[in-house]
PDB file of C-alpha atoms in Angstrom:
ATOM      1  CA  UNK A   1      16.089   7.795   9.464  1.00 37.00           C
ATOM      2  CA  UNK A   2      16.338   3.855   8.320  1.00 39.00           C
ATOM      3  CA  UNK A   3      16.357   2.349   5.450  1.00 38.00           C
ATOM      4  CA  UNK A   4      14.265  -0.546   4.521  1.00 44.00           C
ATOM      5  CA  UNK A   5      15.318  -0.913   1.013  1.00 48.00           C
ATOM      6  CA  UNK A   6      18.428   0.979  -1.050  1.00 55.00           C
ATOM      7  CA  UNK A   7      15.450   3.174  -2.567  1.00 86.00           C
ATOM      8  CA  UNK A   8      12.419   3.757   0.261  1.00 95.00           C
ATOM      9  CA  UNK A   9      13.675   5.300   3.098  1.00 96.00           C
ATOM     10  CA  UNK A  10      11.244   5.110   6.358  1.00 96.00           C
ATOM     11  CA  UNK A  11      10.990   6.361   9.822  1.00 96.00           C
ATOM     12  CA  UNK A  12       8.713   6.716  12.866  1.00 96.00           C
ATOM     13  CA  UNK A  13       6.992  10.020  14.215  1.00 96.00           C
ATOM     14  CA  UNK A  14       5.150  10.437  17.137  1.00 95.00           C
ATOM     15  CA  UNK A  15       5.517   6.772  18.161  1.00 95.00           C
ATOM     16  CA  UNK A  16       2.372   5.995  15.907  1.00 97.00           C
ATOM     17  CA  UNK A  17       2.994   7.078  12.603  1.00 97.00           C
ATOM     18  CA  UNK A  18       5.193   5.219  10.127  1.00 97.00           C
ATOM     19  CA  UNK A  19       6.218   7.394   7.253  1.00 98.00           C
ATOM     20  CA  UNK A  20       7.838   5.795   3.883  1.00 97.00           C
ATOM     21  CA  UNK A  21       9.660   7.602   0.881  1.00 98.00           C
ATOM     22  CA  UNK A  22      10.364   6.952  -2.144  1.00 98.00           C
ATOM     23  CA  UNK A  23      10.987   8.304  -5.940  1.00 97.00           C
ATOM     24  CA  UNK A  24       9.832   6.450  -8.793  1.00 97.00           C
ATOM     25  CA  UNK A  25      10.893   6.959 -12.477  1.00 96.00           C
ATOM     26  CA  UNK A  26       7.654   7.864 -13.913  1.00 96.00           C
ATOM     27  CA  UNK A  27       5.331  10.915 -14.201  1.00 97.00           C
ATOM     28  CA  UNK A  28       3.318  11.750 -11.315  1.00 97.00           C
ATOM     29  CA  UNK A  29      -0.259  11.008 -13.142  1.00 97.00           C
ATOM     30  CA  UNK A  30       0.925   7.651 -13.895  1.00 97.00           C
ATOM     31  CA  UNK A  31       2.536   6.538 -10.495  1.00 98.00           C
ATOM     32  CA  UNK A  32      -1.043   8.143  -8.869  1.00 98.00           C
ATOM     33  CA  UNK A  33      -2.854   6.169 -11.486  1.00 98.00           C
ATOM     34  CA  UNK A  34      -1.174   2.833 -10.165  1.00 98.00           C
ATOM     35  CA  UNK A  35      -2.041   3.755  -6.756  1.00 98.00           C
ATOM     36  CA  UNK A  36      -5.960   3.942  -7.572  1.00 98.00           C
ATOM     37  CA  UNK A  37      -6.662   1.827 -10.722  1.00 98.00           C
ATOM     38  CA  UNK A  38      -7.288  -1.779 -10.292  1.00 98.00           C
ATOM     39  CA  UNK A  39      -5.706  -2.461 -13.082  1.00 96.00           C
ATOM     40  CA  UNK A  40      -2.667  -1.321 -11.939  1.00 97.00           C
ATOM     41  CA  UNK A  41      -2.710  -2.186  -8.479  1.00 98.00           C
ATOM     42  CA  UNK A  42      -3.528  -6.131  -9.989  1.00 97.00           C
ATOM     43  CA  UNK A  43      -0.043  -6.025 -11.069  1.00 97.00           C
ATOM     44  CA  UNK A  44       2.127  -4.840  -8.194  1.00 97.00           C
ATOM     45  CA  UNK A  45       0.192  -4.818  -4.813  1.00 97.00           C
ATOM     46  CA  UNK A  46       1.753  -7.083  -2.377  1.00 96.00           C
ATOM     47  CA  UNK A  47       4.872  -8.285  -1.116  1.00 96.00           C
ATOM     48  CA  UNK A  48       6.866 -10.696  -3.614  1.00 96.00           C
ATOM     49  CA  UNK A  49       5.288 -14.499  -4.054  1.00 97.00           C
ATOM     50  CA  UNK A  50       1.719 -12.637  -3.055  1.00 97.00           C
ATOM     51  CA  UNK A  51      -0.884 -12.307  -5.888  1.00 97.00           C
ATOM     52  CA  UNK A  52      -4.047  -9.902  -6.143  1.00 97.00           C
ATOM     53  CA  UNK A  53      -6.583 -12.545  -6.354  1.00 97.00           C
ATOM     54  CA  UNK A  54      -9.538  -9.542  -5.824  1.00 98.00           C
ATOM     55  CA  UNK A  55      -9.557  -5.853  -6.249  1.00 98.00           C
ATOM     56  CA  UNK A  56     -12.214  -3.468  -6.972  1.00 98.00           C
ATOM     57  CA  UNK A  57     -11.764   0.456  -6.789  1.00 98.00           C
ATOM     58  CA  UNK A  58     -14.451   2.911  -6.248  1.00 98.00           C
ATOM     59  CA  UNK A  59     -12.683   6.041  -6.665  1.00 98.00           C
ATOM     60  CA  UNK A  60     -13.981   8.364  -4.697  1.00 98.00           C
ATOM     61  CA  UNK A  61     -14.881   9.998  -1.082  1.00 98.00           C
ATOM     62  CA  UNK A  62     -16.375   7.454   0.371  1.00 98.00           C
ATOM     63  CA  UNK A  63     -15.889   4.785  -2.420  1.00 98.00           C
ATOM     64  CA  UNK A  64     -14.028   1.652  -1.346  1.00 98.00           C
ATOM     65  CA  UNK A  65     -10.977  -0.355  -2.585  1.00 98.00           C
ATOM     66  CA  UNK A  66     -11.498  -3.948  -1.891  1.00 98.00           C
ATOM     67  CA  UNK A  67      -9.093  -6.518  -2.399  1.00 98.00           C
ATOM     68  CA  UNK A  68      -7.260 -10.031  -1.124  1.00 98.00           C
ATOM     69  CA  UNK A  69      -3.602 -11.103  -1.833  1.00 97.00           C
ATOM     70  CA  UNK A  70      -2.780 -14.696  -1.659  1.00 98.00           C
ATOM     71  CA  UNK A  71       0.927 -16.504  -1.478  1.00 97.00           C
ATOM     72  CA  UNK A  72       1.119 -17.885  -4.071  1.00 97.00           C
ATOM     73  CA  UNK A  73       5.028 -18.991  -3.590  1.00 97.00           C
ATOM     74  CA  UNK A  74       5.615 -22.209  -1.717  1.00 97.00           C
ATOM     75  CA  UNK A  75       9.327 -21.233  -0.842  1.00 97.00           C
ATOM     76  CA  UNK A  76       7.157 -19.085   1.455  1.00 95.00           C
ATOM     77  CA  UNK A  77       5.996 -22.473   3.916  1.00 96.00           C
ATOM     78  CA  UNK A  78       3.100 -21.628   6.143  1.00 96.00           C
ATOM     79  CA  UNK A  79       2.297 -18.663   4.348  1.00 94.00           C
ATOM     80  CA  UNK A  80       1.363 -20.457   0.789  1.00 97.00           C
ATOM     81  CA  UNK A  81      -1.714 -20.658  -0.011  1.00 97.00           C
ATOM     82  CA  UNK A  82      -2.770 -17.845   2.843  1.00 96.00           C
ATOM     83  CA  UNK A  83      -4.948 -15.391   1.969  1.00 97.00           C
ATOM     84  CA  UNK A  84      -4.936 -11.714   3.312  1.00 96.00           C
ATOM     85  CA  UNK A  85      -8.142  -9.011   2.817  1.00 98.00           C
ATOM     86  CA  UNK A  86      -8.155  -5.654   3.358  1.00 98.00           C
ATOM     87  CA  UNK A  87     -10.866  -2.479   2.831  1.00 98.00           C
ATOM     88  CA  UNK A  88      -9.699   0.891   1.795  1.00 98.00           C
ATOM     89  CA  UNK A  89     -12.310   3.352   2.255  1.00 98.00           C
ATOM     90  CA  UNK A  90     -10.807   6.859   0.386  1.00 98.00           C
ATOM     91  CA  UNK A  91     -11.550   9.627   2.391  1.00 98.00           C
ATOM     92  CA  UNK A  92      -9.956  12.273  -0.141  1.00 98.00           C
ATOM     93  CA  UNK A  93      -9.023  12.356  -3.299  1.00 98.00           C
ATOM     94  CA  UNK A  94      -6.672  15.565  -5.371  1.00 98.00           C
ATOM     95  CA  UNK A  95      -5.456  13.448  -8.246  1.00 98.00           C
ATOM     96  CA  UNK A  96      -2.633  13.593  -8.935  1.00 98.00           C
ATOM     97  CA  UNK A  97      -1.528  14.963  -5.657  1.00 98.00           C
ATOM     98  CA  UNK A  98      -3.104  13.323  -2.830  1.00 98.00           C
ATOM     99  CA  UNK A  99      -4.345  10.486  -1.616  1.00 98.00           C
ATOM    100  CA  UNK A 100      -5.931   9.341   1.940  1.00 98.00           C
ATOM    101  CA  UNK A 101      -7.674   6.477   2.719  1.00 98.00           C
ATOM    102  CA  UNK A 102      -8.376   4.361   5.990  1.00 98.00           C
ATOM    103  CA  UNK A 103      -7.516   1.173   5.560  1.00 98.00           C
ATOM    104  CA  UNK A 104      -8.964  -1.508   7.461  1.00 98.00           C
ATOM    105  CA  UNK A 105      -8.352  -5.401   7.517  1.00 97.00           C
ATOM    106  CA  UNK A 106     -11.691  -7.408   6.409  1.00 98.00           C
ATOM    107  CA  UNK A 107     -12.868 -10.522   4.908  1.00 98.00           C
ATOM    108  CA  UNK A 108     -13.953 -11.317   1.796  1.00 98.00           C
ATOM    109  CA  UNK A 109     -17.676  -9.868   2.170  1.00 98.00           C
ATOM    110  CA  UNK A 110     -15.922  -6.308   2.947  1.00 97.00           C
ATOM    111  CA  UNK A 111     -16.515  -6.965   6.696  1.00 98.00           C
ATOM    112  CA  UNK A 112     -13.586  -5.330   9.067  1.00 98.00           C
ATOM    113  CA  UNK A 113     -11.572  -7.217  11.641  1.00 97.00           C
ATOM    114  CA  UNK A 114     -12.040  -4.904  14.322  1.00 96.00           C
ATOM    115  CA  UNK A 115      -9.105  -7.171  16.027  1.00 96.00           C
ATOM    116  CA  UNK A 116      -6.506  -5.649  13.983  1.00 96.00           C
ATOM    117  CA  UNK A 117      -5.395  -2.215  13.537  1.00 97.00           C
ATOM    118  CA  UNK A 118      -7.028   0.543  11.585  1.00 97.00           C
ATOM    119  CA  UNK A 119      -4.356   2.603   9.098  1.00 97.00           C
ATOM    120  CA  UNK A 120      -5.163   6.202   8.071  1.00 98.00           C
ATOM    121  CA  UNK A 121      -3.020   6.233   4.995  1.00 98.00           C
ATOM    122  CA  UNK A 122      -2.036   9.310   3.768  1.00 98.00           C
ATOM    123  CA  UNK A 123      -0.165   9.792   0.401  1.00 98.00           C
ATOM    124  CA  UNK A 124       1.417  12.734  -1.459  1.00 98.00           C
ATOM    125  CA  UNK A 125       2.777  12.574  -4.924  1.00 98.00           C
ATOM    126  CA  UNK A 126       5.231  15.110  -5.349  1.00 98.00           C
ATOM    127  CA  UNK A 127       6.867  15.644  -9.015  1.00 97.00           C
ATOM    128  CA  UNK A 128      10.912  15.669  -8.620  1.00 97.00           C
ATOM    129  CA  UNK A 129      13.904  15.400 -11.255  1.00 95.00           C
ATOM    130  CA  UNK A 130      13.399  12.210 -12.444  1.00 91.00           C
ATOM    131  CA  UNK A 131      10.036  10.828 -11.272  1.00 96.00           C
ATOM    132  CA  UNK A 132       7.698  11.466  -8.764  1.00 97.00           C
ATOM    133  CA  UNK A 133       8.733  11.215  -5.083  1.00 98.00           C
ATOM    134  CA  UNK A 134       5.710   9.255  -2.999  1.00 98.00           C
ATOM    135  CA  UNK A 135       5.516  10.063   0.592  1.00 98.00           C
ATOM    136  CA  UNK A 136       3.129   7.756   2.803  1.00 98.00           C
ATOM    137  CA  UNK A 137       2.393   8.549   6.411  1.00 98.00           C
ATOM    138  CA  UNK A 138       0.740   5.344   8.121  1.00 97.00           C
ATOM    139  CA  UNK A 139      -1.272   7.162  11.039  1.00 98.00           C
ATOM    140  CA  UNK A 140      -2.346   4.167  13.571  1.00 98.00           C
ATOM    141  CA  UNK A 141      -4.233   4.666  17.108  1.00 96.00           C
ATOM    142  CA  UNK A 142      -1.623   3.845  19.121  1.00 97.00           C
ATOM    143  CA  UNK A 143       2.102   2.956  19.567  1.00 97.00           C
ATOM    144  CA  UNK A 144       0.858  -0.361  19.881  1.00 97.00           C
ATOM    145  CA  UNK A 145      -1.661  -0.639  17.081  1.00 97.00           C
ATOM    146  CA  UNK A 146       2.193   0.169  15.031  1.00 97.00           C
ATOM    147  CA  UNK A 147       4.177  -1.827  16.492  1.00 96.00           C
ATOM    148  CA  UNK A 148       1.292  -4.745  16.014  1.00 96.00           C
ATOM    149  CA  UNK A 149       1.521  -4.050  12.336  1.00 96.00           C
ATOM    150  CA  UNK A 150       5.733  -3.969  12.541  1.00 96.00           C
ATOM    151  CA  UNK A 151       5.669  -7.415  13.874  1.00 96.00           C
ATOM    152  CA  UNK A 152       3.786  -8.763  11.157  1.00 93.00           C
ATOM    153  CA  UNK A 153       6.379  -8.163   8.723  1.00 93.00           C
ATOM    154  CA  UNK A 154       4.700  -4.283   7.487  1.00 92.00           C
ATOM    155  CA  UNK A 155       8.503  -3.014   6.929  1.00 93.00           C
ATOM    156  CA  UNK A 156       9.297  -5.963   4.529  1.00 93.00           C
ATOM    157  CA  UNK A 157       6.129  -6.255   2.794  1.00 94.00           C
ATOM    158  CA  UNK A 158       5.682  -2.662   1.824  1.00 95.00           C
ATOM    159  CA  UNK A 159       9.379  -2.712   0.807  1.00 95.00           C
ATOM    160  CA  UNK A 160       8.638  -5.707  -1.433  1.00 96.00           C
ATOM    161  CA  UNK A 161       5.297  -4.039  -2.723  1.00 97.00           C
ATOM    162  CA  UNK A 162       7.059  -0.905  -3.686  1.00 97.00           C
ATOM    163  CA  UNK A 163      10.060  -2.525  -5.434  1.00 97.00           C
ATOM    164  CA  UNK A 164       7.460  -4.557  -7.415  1.00 97.00           C
ATOM    165  CA  UNK A 165       5.838  -0.725  -8.557  1.00 97.00           C
ATOM    166  CA  UNK A 166       8.777   0.579  -9.747  1.00 97.00           C
ATOM    167  CA  UNK A 167       9.052  -2.902 -11.804  1.00 96.00           C
ATOM    168  CA  UNK A 168       5.617  -2.067 -13.087  1.00 97.00           C
ATOM    169  CA  UNK A 169       6.135   1.120 -14.025  1.00 97.00           C
ATOM    170  CA  UNK A 170       9.241   0.552 -15.592  1.00 94.00           C
ATOM    171  CA  UNK A 171       6.920  -2.088 -18.219  1.00 90.00           C
ATOM    172  CA  UNK A 172       5.997  -0.668 -21.645  1.00 82.00           C
ATOM    173  CA  UNK A 173       2.355  -1.236 -20.858  1.00 73.00           C
ATOM    174  CA  UNK A 174       2.019   0.452 -17.696  1.00 74.00           C
ATOM    175  CA  UNK A 175       2.572   3.869 -19.596  1.00 68.00           C
TER     176      UNK A 175
END
């Protein structure tokens, strides 16, 4: 097992699945809500220096989560001003235990970018002593697809994103 951050562990299974785990100091229902409500996602989704400038959530099987992350940190050089659009299509919702969605790179209109890898995201939320353990299993179509997103810096990005989630959950207004 390798560690991307002191609080998050990561491993690759079956050559095309990235498994991430982290325990958050918050009740399971709140952590699940943070992953599924636009009012929460706007505060933490994306790596440091990026903000959600667009976020809509239709939380139902077949519903969509459409978002745009924009780099607002001038220190990130060529990334400054860049937008990254995503589209999630919910497959399964068992609140507050499990969330499954297919994640795509998209554009502002929600059109899927077929040139970039698709991810099936399977998240479980488990009550543990002191909080909620989130296990995220990202399944890719091939080993090359996983390598593509890893080469894009996805592991660092999700580590920073989950750090931001931990900070958000600690804020009084999150509860």
